[in-house]
Amino acid sequence: MVNAVSSQAAPADLVEVGRVLSAYGVRGWIKIQSHSATAEALLAAPQWWLARPASPVAQGVVTSAASESAALAATAVAHRVVTVRSQGSNLVAQLGSIDDRDVAEGMRGMSICVSRSTFPKADDDEYYWIDLIGCRLYGDRDGASVLIGEVAEVVDNGAHGVLKVTIGALTEDGAVFEPTLDPKGRPVETLVPFVGAHIQNVDLEARRIDSDWPVDF
């Protein structure tokens, strides 16, 4: 049986923080894979927004973090979190709206999202990866700071974060970022370690990251 879920409008700042792996037990609990090893955002949020992930075709389209949040908000439904706890390398949770295993199993593969505004405050010199996406990365060319490109994604190599940067330049008026395309029309990307040895400053308000990474690397 499914109890009433919230009909409130989804916030525009939704961030996917995990996925439903399967049902857990017979009372409608779900097993979850968190996208973060520490799962701070999942554990801190009083409610989760569940949505079907984008189709494979849609996932192949390069979109901004804002447009991805808007797409999630269009289909997401709020569920109150009753209980959440660790279960091996994953999490299990009881949602206030679900008390049937079959319904829980039908949620397999759904995106679990939370509002960015509910994220716990990051410590000094720590950043949520979602906040780095869309920032412009500047590097070094003969001692001068030069734009390398925009951060499209942040990935984890097991030791630290790595910025996946779309190489490009600004239009003459500086208003629009234009990616560099390869002969097949695909954006050219480079990887930059997000470590103190190379990252000199992060200004989230200005959406700018300064580094000593060689521009022509």
PDB file of C-alpha atoms in Angstrom:
ATOM      1  CA  MET A   1       0.000   0.000   0.000  1.00  0.00           C
ATOM      2  CA  VAL A   2       1.153   3.562  -0.717  1.00  0.00           C
ATOM      3  CA  ASN A   3       0.269   6.296   1.738  1.00  0.00           C
ATOM      4  CA  ALA A   4      -0.230   9.873   0.576  1.00  0.00           C
ATOM      5  CA  VAL A   5       2.921  11.597  -0.603  1.00  0.00           C
ATOM      6  CA  SER A   6       3.569  15.309  -0.617  1.00  0.00           C
ATOM      7  CA  SER A   7       2.104  17.200  -3.578  1.00  0.00           C
ATOM      8  CA  GLN A   8       4.268  20.260  -2.977  1.00  0.00           C
ATOM      9  CA  ALA A   9       6.192  21.662  -5.907  1.00  0.00           C
ATOM     10  CA  ALA A  10       9.764  20.450  -6.157  1.00  0.00           C
ATOM     11  CA  PRO A  11      12.487  23.054  -5.520  1.00  0.00           C
ATOM     12  CA  ALA A  12      14.534  24.190  -8.500  1.00  0.00           C
ATOM     13  CA  ASP A  13      17.847  23.327  -6.844  1.00  0.00           C
ATOM     14  CA  LEU A  14      17.467  19.536  -6.693  1.00  0.00           C
ATOM     15  CA  VAL A  15      20.684  17.504  -6.778  1.00  0.00           C
ATOM     16  CA  GLU A  16      20.836  13.768  -7.385  1.00  0.00           C
ATOM     17  CA  VAL A  17      22.688  12.235  -4.428  1.00  0.00           C
ATOM     18  CA  GLY A  18      21.880   8.545  -4.820  1.00  0.00           C
ATOM     19  CA  ARG A  19      19.894   5.804  -6.560  1.00  0.00           C
ATOM     20  CA  VAL A  20      17.417   3.169  -5.347  1.00  0.00           C
ATOM     21  CA  LEU A  21      19.003  -0.271  -5.715  1.00  0.00           C
ATOM     22  CA  SER A  22      16.089  -2.454  -4.631  1.00  0.00           C
ATOM     23  CA  ALA A  23      13.471  -3.111  -1.984  1.00  0.00           C
ATOM     24  CA  TYR A  24      14.765  -4.081   1.453  1.00  0.00           C
ATOM     25  CA  GLY A  25      12.753  -6.350   3.721  1.00  0.00           C
ATOM     26  CA  VAL A  26       8.989  -6.809   3.531  1.00  0.00           C
ATOM     27  CA  ARG A  27       7.753  -3.490   4.934  1.00  0.00           C
ATOM     28  CA  GLY A  28       8.534  -1.178   2.037  1.00  0.00           C
ATOM     29  CA  TRP A  29      12.081  -0.136   2.935  1.00  0.00           C
ATOM     30  CA  ILE A  30      14.488   0.616   0.101  1.00  0.00           C
ATOM     31  CA  LYS A  31      18.201  -0.071  -0.368  1.00  0.00           C
ATOM     32  CA  ILE A  32      20.196   2.915  -1.609  1.00  0.00           C
ATOM     33  CA  GLN A  33      23.526   3.561  -3.253  1.00  0.00           C
ATOM     34  CA  SER A  34      24.849   6.982  -2.269  1.00  0.00           C
ATOM     35  CA  HIS A  35      26.880   8.958  -4.808  1.00  0.00           C
ATOM     36  CA  SER A  36      29.055  10.192  -1.906  1.00  0.00           C
ATOM     37  CA  ALA A  37      31.164   7.992   0.334  1.00  0.00           C
ATOM     38  CA  THR A  38      30.026   9.944   3.405  1.00  0.00           C
ATOM     39  CA  ALA A  39      26.414  10.557   2.254  1.00  0.00           C
ATOM     40  CA  GLU A  40      26.152  13.793   4.270  1.00  0.00           C
ATOM     41  CA  ALA A  41      23.392  15.289   2.128  1.00  0.00           C
ATOM     42  CA  LEU A  42      21.308  12.104   2.149  1.00  0.00           C
ATOM     43  CA  LEU A  43      21.553  11.704   5.907  1.00  0.00           C
ATOM     44  CA  ALA A  44      20.847  15.366   6.683  1.00  0.00           C
ATOM     45  CA  ALA A  45      17.764  15.913   4.502  1.00  0.00           C
ATOM     46  CA  PRO A  46      14.353  15.461   6.214  1.00  0.00           C
ATOM     47  CA  GLN A  47      12.758  14.556   2.900  1.00  0.00           C
ATOM     48  CA  TRP A  48      13.923  13.132  -0.390  1.00  0.00           C
ATOM     49  CA  TRP A  49      12.632  13.773  -3.866  1.00  0.00           C
ATOM     50  CA  LEU A  50      12.428  10.660  -6.040  1.00  0.00           C
ATOM     51  CA  ALA A  51      12.358  10.867  -9.826  1.00  0.00           C
ATOM     52  CA  ARG A  52      12.896   8.623 -12.790  1.00  0.00           C
ATOM     53  CA  PRO A  53      16.366   9.202 -14.276  1.00  0.00           C
ATOM     54  CA  ALA A  54      16.728  10.684 -17.735  1.00  0.00           C
ATOM     55  CA  SER A  55      16.554   8.329 -20.692  1.00  0.00           C
ATOM     56  CA  PRO A  56      19.867   7.124 -22.219  1.00  0.00           C
ATOM     57  CA  VAL A  57      19.319   9.519 -25.127  1.00  0.00           C
ATOM     58  CA  ALA A  58      18.793  12.477 -22.827  1.00  0.00           C
ATOM     59  CA  GLN A  59      21.814  11.511 -20.729  1.00  0.00           C
ATOM     60  CA  GLY A  60      24.003  11.859 -23.810  1.00  0.00           C
ATOM     61  CA  VAL A  61      23.161  15.540 -24.143  1.00  0.00           C
ATOM     62  CA  VAL A  62      25.526  18.032 -22.519  1.00  0.00           C
ATOM     63  CA  THR A  63      23.463  20.097 -20.064  1.00  0.00           C
ATOM     64  CA  SER A  64      24.162  22.572 -17.289  1.00  0.00           C
ATOM     65  CA  ALA A  65      23.712  21.738 -13.630  1.00  0.00           C
ATOM     66  CA  ALA A  66      20.767  24.160 -13.550  1.00  0.00           C
ATOM     67  CA  SER A  67      18.979  22.465 -16.448  1.00  0.00           C
ATOM     68  CA  GLU A  68      19.562  19.032 -14.902  1.00  0.00           C
ATOM     69  CA  SER A  69      18.013  20.262 -11.646  1.00  0.00           C
ATOM     70  CA  ALA A  70      15.031  21.620 -13.574  1.00  0.00           C
ATOM     71  CA  ALA A  71      14.554  18.287 -15.361  1.00  0.00           C
ATOM     72  CA  LEU A  72      14.582  16.427 -12.047  1.00  0.00           C
ATOM     73  CA  ALA A  73      12.172  18.906 -10.456  1.00  0.00           C
ATOM     74  CA  ALA A  74       9.670  18.378 -13.287  1.00  0.00           C
ATOM     75  CA  THR A  75       8.979  14.756 -12.279  1.00  0.00           C
ATOM     76  CA  ALA A  76      10.213  14.472  -8.685  1.00  0.00           C
ATOM     77  CA  VAL A  77       7.867  13.521  -5.843  1.00  0.00           C
ATOM     78  CA  ALA A  78       8.623  14.284  -2.176  1.00  0.00           C
ATOM     79  CA  HIS A  79       8.890  11.489   0.397  1.00  0.00           C
ATOM     80  CA  ARG A  80       9.392  12.060   4.119  1.00  0.00           C
ATOM     81  CA  VAL A  81      12.393  10.192   5.533  1.00  0.00           C
ATOM     82  CA  VAL A  82      11.406   8.195   8.605  1.00  0.00           C
ATOM     83  CA  THR A  83      14.609   6.214   9.153  1.00  0.00           C
ATOM     84  CA  VAL A  84      17.885   5.844   7.290  1.00  0.00           C
ATOM     85  CA  ARG A  85      20.927   3.835   8.316  1.00  0.00           C
ATOM     86  CA  SER A  86      23.991   2.084   6.948  1.00  0.00           C
ATOM     87  CA  GLN A  87      23.718  -1.473   5.657  1.00  0.00           C
ATOM     88  CA  GLY A  88      27.126  -2.723   4.558  1.00  0.00           C
ATOM     89  CA  SER A  89      28.465  -0.392   1.873  1.00  0.00           C
ATOM     90  CA  ASN A  90      24.987   0.994   1.142  1.00  0.00           C
ATOM     91  CA  LEU A  91      22.110   2.611   3.025  1.00  0.00           C
ATOM     92  CA  VAL A  92      18.597   1.406   3.788  1.00  0.00           C
ATOM     93  CA  ALA A  93      15.693   3.716   4.466  1.00  0.00           C
ATOM     94  CA  GLN A  94      12.058   3.787   5.475  1.00  0.00           C
ATOM     95  CA  LEU A  95       9.977   6.454   3.764  1.00  0.00           C
ATOM     96  CA  GLY A  96       6.765   7.743   5.298  1.00  0.00           C
ATOM     97  CA  SER A  97       4.840   7.149   2.077  1.00  0.00           C
ATOM     98  CA  ILE A  98       5.818   3.507   1.411  1.00  0.00           C
ATOM     99  CA  ASP A  99       4.899   0.413   3.434  1.00  0.00           C
ATOM    100  CA  ASP A 100       4.713  -2.286   0.750  1.00  0.00           C
ATOM    101  CA  ARG A 101       7.618  -4.300  -0.649  1.00  0.00           C
ATOM    102  CA  ASP A 102       6.176  -4.471  -4.167  1.00  0.00           C
ATOM    103  CA  VAL A 103       5.857  -0.693  -4.306  1.00  0.00           C
ATOM    104  CA  ALA A 104       9.397  -0.320  -2.996  1.00  0.00           C
ATOM    105  CA  GLU A 105      10.681  -2.770  -5.612  1.00  0.00           C
ATOM    106  CA  GLY A 106       8.958  -0.702  -8.286  1.00  0.00           C
ATOM    107  CA  MET A 107      11.157   2.232  -7.264  1.00  0.00           C
ATOM    108  CA  ARG A 108      14.319   0.387  -8.338  1.00  0.00           C
ATOM    109  CA  GLY A 109      16.602   2.654 -10.350  1.00  0.00           C
ATOM    110  CA  MET A 110      14.959   5.914  -9.300  1.00  0.00           C
ATOM    111  CA  SER A 111      17.078   8.973  -8.613  1.00  0.00           C
ATOM    112  CA  ILE A 112      17.137  10.207  -5.021  1.00  0.00           C
ATOM    113  CA  CYS A 113      17.434  13.977  -4.912  1.00  0.00           C
ATOM    114  CA  VAL A 114      17.632  16.596  -2.202  1.00  0.00           C
ATOM    115  CA  SER A 115      17.520  20.371  -2.258  1.00  0.00           C
ATOM    116  CA  ARG A 116      20.964  21.949  -2.378  1.00  0.00           C
ATOM    117  CA  SER A 117      19.794  24.293   0.387  1.00  0.00           C
ATOM    118  CA  THR A 118      19.603  21.366   2.832  1.00  0.00           C
ATOM    119  CA  PHE A 119      23.240  20.329   2.395  1.00  0.00           C
ATOM    120  CA  PRO A 120      25.286  20.628   5.619  1.00  0.00           C
ATOM    121  CA  LYS A 121      27.714  23.534   5.582  1.00  0.00           C
ATOM    122  CA  ALA A 122      31.056  22.538   4.112  1.00  0.00           C
ATOM    123  CA  ASP A 123      34.214  23.032   6.154  1.00  0.00           C
ATOM    124  CA  ASP A 124      36.770  25.650   5.175  1.00  0.00           C
ATOM    125  CA  ASP A 125      38.691  24.631   2.042  1.00  0.00           C
ATOM    126  CA  GLU A 126      36.115  21.911   1.308  1.00  0.00           C
ATOM    127  CA  TYR A 127      33.600  22.078  -1.527  1.00  0.00           C
ATOM    128  CA  TYR A 128      30.616  20.120  -2.675  1.00  0.00           C
ATOM    129  CA  TRP A 129      31.345  18.848  -6.154  1.00  0.00           C
ATOM    130  CA  ILE A 130      27.982  20.026  -7.454  1.00  0.00           C
ATOM    131  CA  ASP A 131      29.075  23.605  -6.676  1.00  0.00           C
ATOM    132  CA  LEU A 132      32.197  23.256  -8.821  1.00  0.00           C
ATOM    133  CA  ILE A 133      30.276  22.286 -11.950  1.00  0.00           C
ATOM    134  CA  GLY A 134      29.943  25.285 -14.241  1.00  0.00           C
ATOM    135  CA  CYS A 135      32.875  27.144 -12.705  1.00  0.00           C
ATOM    136  CA  ARG A 136      35.477  28.454 -15.140  1.00  0.00           C
ATOM    137  CA  LEU A 137      38.947  27.066 -14.657  1.00  0.00           C
ATOM    138  CA  TYR A 138      41.936  29.324 -15.234  1.00  0.00           C
ATOM    139  CA  GLY A 139      45.449  28.011 -15.702  1.00  0.00           C
ATOM    140  CA  ASP A 140      48.954  29.238 -16.338  1.00  0.00           C
ATOM    141  CA  ARG A 141      50.577  30.285 -19.596  1.00  0.00           C
ATOM    142  CA  ASP A 142      54.000  31.881 -19.215  1.00  0.00           C
ATOM    143  CA  GLY A 143      53.043  33.279 -15.828  1.00  0.00           C
ATOM    144  CA  ALA A 144      49.708  34.700 -16.969  1.00  0.00           C
ATOM    145  CA  SER A 145      46.260  33.484 -15.887  1.00  0.00           C
ATOM    146  CA  VAL A 146      44.366  32.198 -18.927  1.00  0.00           C
ATOM    147  CA  LEU A 147      40.959  30.539 -19.232  1.00  0.00           C
ATOM    148  CA  ILE A 148      41.158  26.786 -19.818  1.00  0.00           C
ATOM    149  CA  GLY A 149      37.447  26.018 -19.852  1.00  0.00           C
ATOM    150  CA  GLU A 150      34.384  25.176 -17.773  1.00  0.00           C
ATOM    151  CA  VAL A 151      34.015  22.340 -15.286  1.00  0.00           C
ATOM    152  CA  ALA A 152      31.525  19.863 -16.762  1.00  0.00           C
ATOM    153  CA  GLU A 153      31.843  17.131 -14.156  1.00  0.00           C
ATOM    154  CA  VAL A 154      33.816  16.096 -11.091  1.00  0.00           C
ATOM    155  CA  VAL A 155      34.895  12.464 -10.792  1.00  0.00           C
ATOM    156  CA  ASP A 156      36.634  10.483  -8.071  1.00  0.00           C
ATOM    157  CA  ASN A 157      39.760   8.510  -8.978  1.00  0.00           C
ATOM    158  CA  GLY A 158      39.909   6.885  -5.544  1.00  0.00           C
ATOM    159  CA  ALA A 159      42.519   9.274  -4.159  1.00  0.00           C
ATOM    160  CA  HIS A 160      41.037  12.708  -4.895  1.00  0.00           C
ATOM    161  CA  GLY A 161      38.602  14.585  -7.074  1.00  0.00           C
ATOM    162  CA  VAL A 162      39.343  15.231 -10.727  1.00  0.00           C
ATOM    163  CA  LEU A 163      37.815  18.100 -12.704  1.00  0.00           C
ATOM    164  CA  LYS A 164      36.554  17.133 -16.140  1.00  0.00           C
ATOM    165  CA  VAL A 165      36.889  20.430 -17.973  1.00  0.00           C
ATOM    166  CA  THR A 166      35.344  21.379 -21.308  1.00  0.00           C
ATOM    167  CA  ILE A 167      37.999  23.388 -23.131  1.00  0.00           C
ATOM    168  CA  GLY A 168      36.851  26.628 -24.728  1.00  0.00           C
ATOM    169  CA  ALA A 169      36.932  30.406 -24.787  1.00  0.00           C
ATOM    170  CA  LEU A 170      34.684  33.375 -24.092  1.00  0.00           C
ATOM    171  CA  THR A 171      33.089  35.460 -26.788  1.00  0.00           C
ATOM    172  CA  GLU A 172      34.590  38.902 -27.360  1.00  0.00           C
ATOM    173  CA  ASP A 173      32.136  40.514 -24.971  1.00  0.00           C
ATOM    174  CA  GLY A 174      32.931  37.853 -22.333  1.00  0.00           C
ATOM    175  CA  ALA A 175      29.260  36.944 -21.965  1.00  0.00           C
ATOM    176  CA  VAL A 176      29.167  33.462 -23.479  1.00  0.00           C
ATOM    177  CA  PHE A 177      31.445  30.440 -23.121  1.00  0.00           C
ATOM    178  CA  GLU A 178      32.030  28.635 -26.418  1.00  0.00           C
ATOM    179  CA  PRO A 179      33.427  25.085 -26.187  1.00  0.00           C
ATOM    180  CA  THR A 180      36.160  23.888 -28.495  1.00  0.00           C
ATOM    181  CA  LEU A 181      34.887  21.069 -30.719  1.00  0.00           C
ATOM    182  CA  ASP A 182      36.775  18.156 -32.233  1.00  0.00           C
ATOM    183  CA  PRO A 183      36.419  17.208 -35.938  1.00  0.00           C
ATOM    184  CA  LYS A 184      33.291  15.198 -35.079  1.00  0.00           C
ATOM    185  CA  GLY A 185      31.645  18.153 -33.365  1.00  0.00           C
ATOM    186  CA  ARG A 186      32.157  16.883 -29.828  1.00  0.00           C
ATOM    187  CA  PRO A 187      33.399  19.135 -26.990  1.00  0.00           C
ATOM    188  CA  VAL A 188      37.107  18.728 -26.256  1.00  0.00           C
ATOM    189  CA  GLU A 189      37.779  17.869 -22.607  1.00  0.00           C
ATOM    190  CA  THR A 190      40.763  17.676 -20.282  1.00  0.00           C
ATOM    191  CA  LEU A 191      41.217  16.310 -16.765  1.00  0.00           C
ATOM    192  CA  VAL A 192      42.690  18.412 -13.949  1.00  0.00           C
ATOM    193  CA  PRO A 193      43.399  17.036 -10.441  1.00  0.00           C
ATOM    194  CA  PHE A 194      41.458  18.920  -7.777  1.00  0.00           C
ATOM    195  CA  VAL A 195      44.310  18.968  -5.273  1.00  0.00           C
ATOM    196  CA  GLY A 196      46.099  21.695  -3.361  1.00  0.00           C
ATOM    197  CA  ALA A 197      49.261  21.216  -5.385  1.00  0.00           C
ATOM    198  CA  HIS A 198      47.484  22.639  -8.459  1.00  0.00           C
ATOM    199  CA  ILE A 199      44.345  24.467  -7.279  1.00  0.00           C
ATOM    200  CA  GLN A 200      45.234  27.902  -5.939  1.00  0.00           C
ATOM    201  CA  ASN A 201      41.842  29.473  -5.266  1.00  0.00           C
ATOM    202  CA  VAL A 202      38.134  28.664  -5.552  1.00  0.00           C
ATOM    203  CA  ASP A 203      35.657  31.548  -5.704  1.00  0.00           C
ATOM    204  CA  LEU A 204      32.181  30.025  -5.878  1.00  0.00           C
ATOM    205  CA  GLU A 205      30.470  33.412  -5.935  1.00  0.00           C
ATOM    206  CA  ALA A 206      32.460  34.430  -9.002  1.00  0.00           C
ATOM    207  CA  ARG A 207      32.229  30.866 -10.411  1.00  0.00           C
ATOM    208  CA  ARG A 208      36.004  30.859 -10.879  1.00  0.00           C
ATOM    209  CA  ILE A 209      38.792  28.403 -10.056  1.00  0.00           C
ATOM    210  CA  ASP A 210      42.435  29.495 -10.335  1.00  0.00           C
ATOM    211  CA  SER A 211      45.170  26.923 -10.829  1.00  0.00           C
ATOM    212  CA  ASP A 212      48.740  26.543 -12.002  1.00  0.00           C
ATOM    213  CA  TRP A 213      47.683  23.909 -14.538  1.00  0.00           C
ATOM    214  CA  PRO A 214      49.369  24.488 -17.931  1.00  0.00           C
ATOM    215  CA  VAL A 215      46.843  25.912 -20.381  1.00  0.00           C
ATOM    216  CA  ASP A 216      48.279  23.923 -23.290  1.00  0.00           C
ATOM    217  CA  PHE A 217      48.706  20.646 -21.375  1.00  0.00           C
TER     218      PHE A 217
END
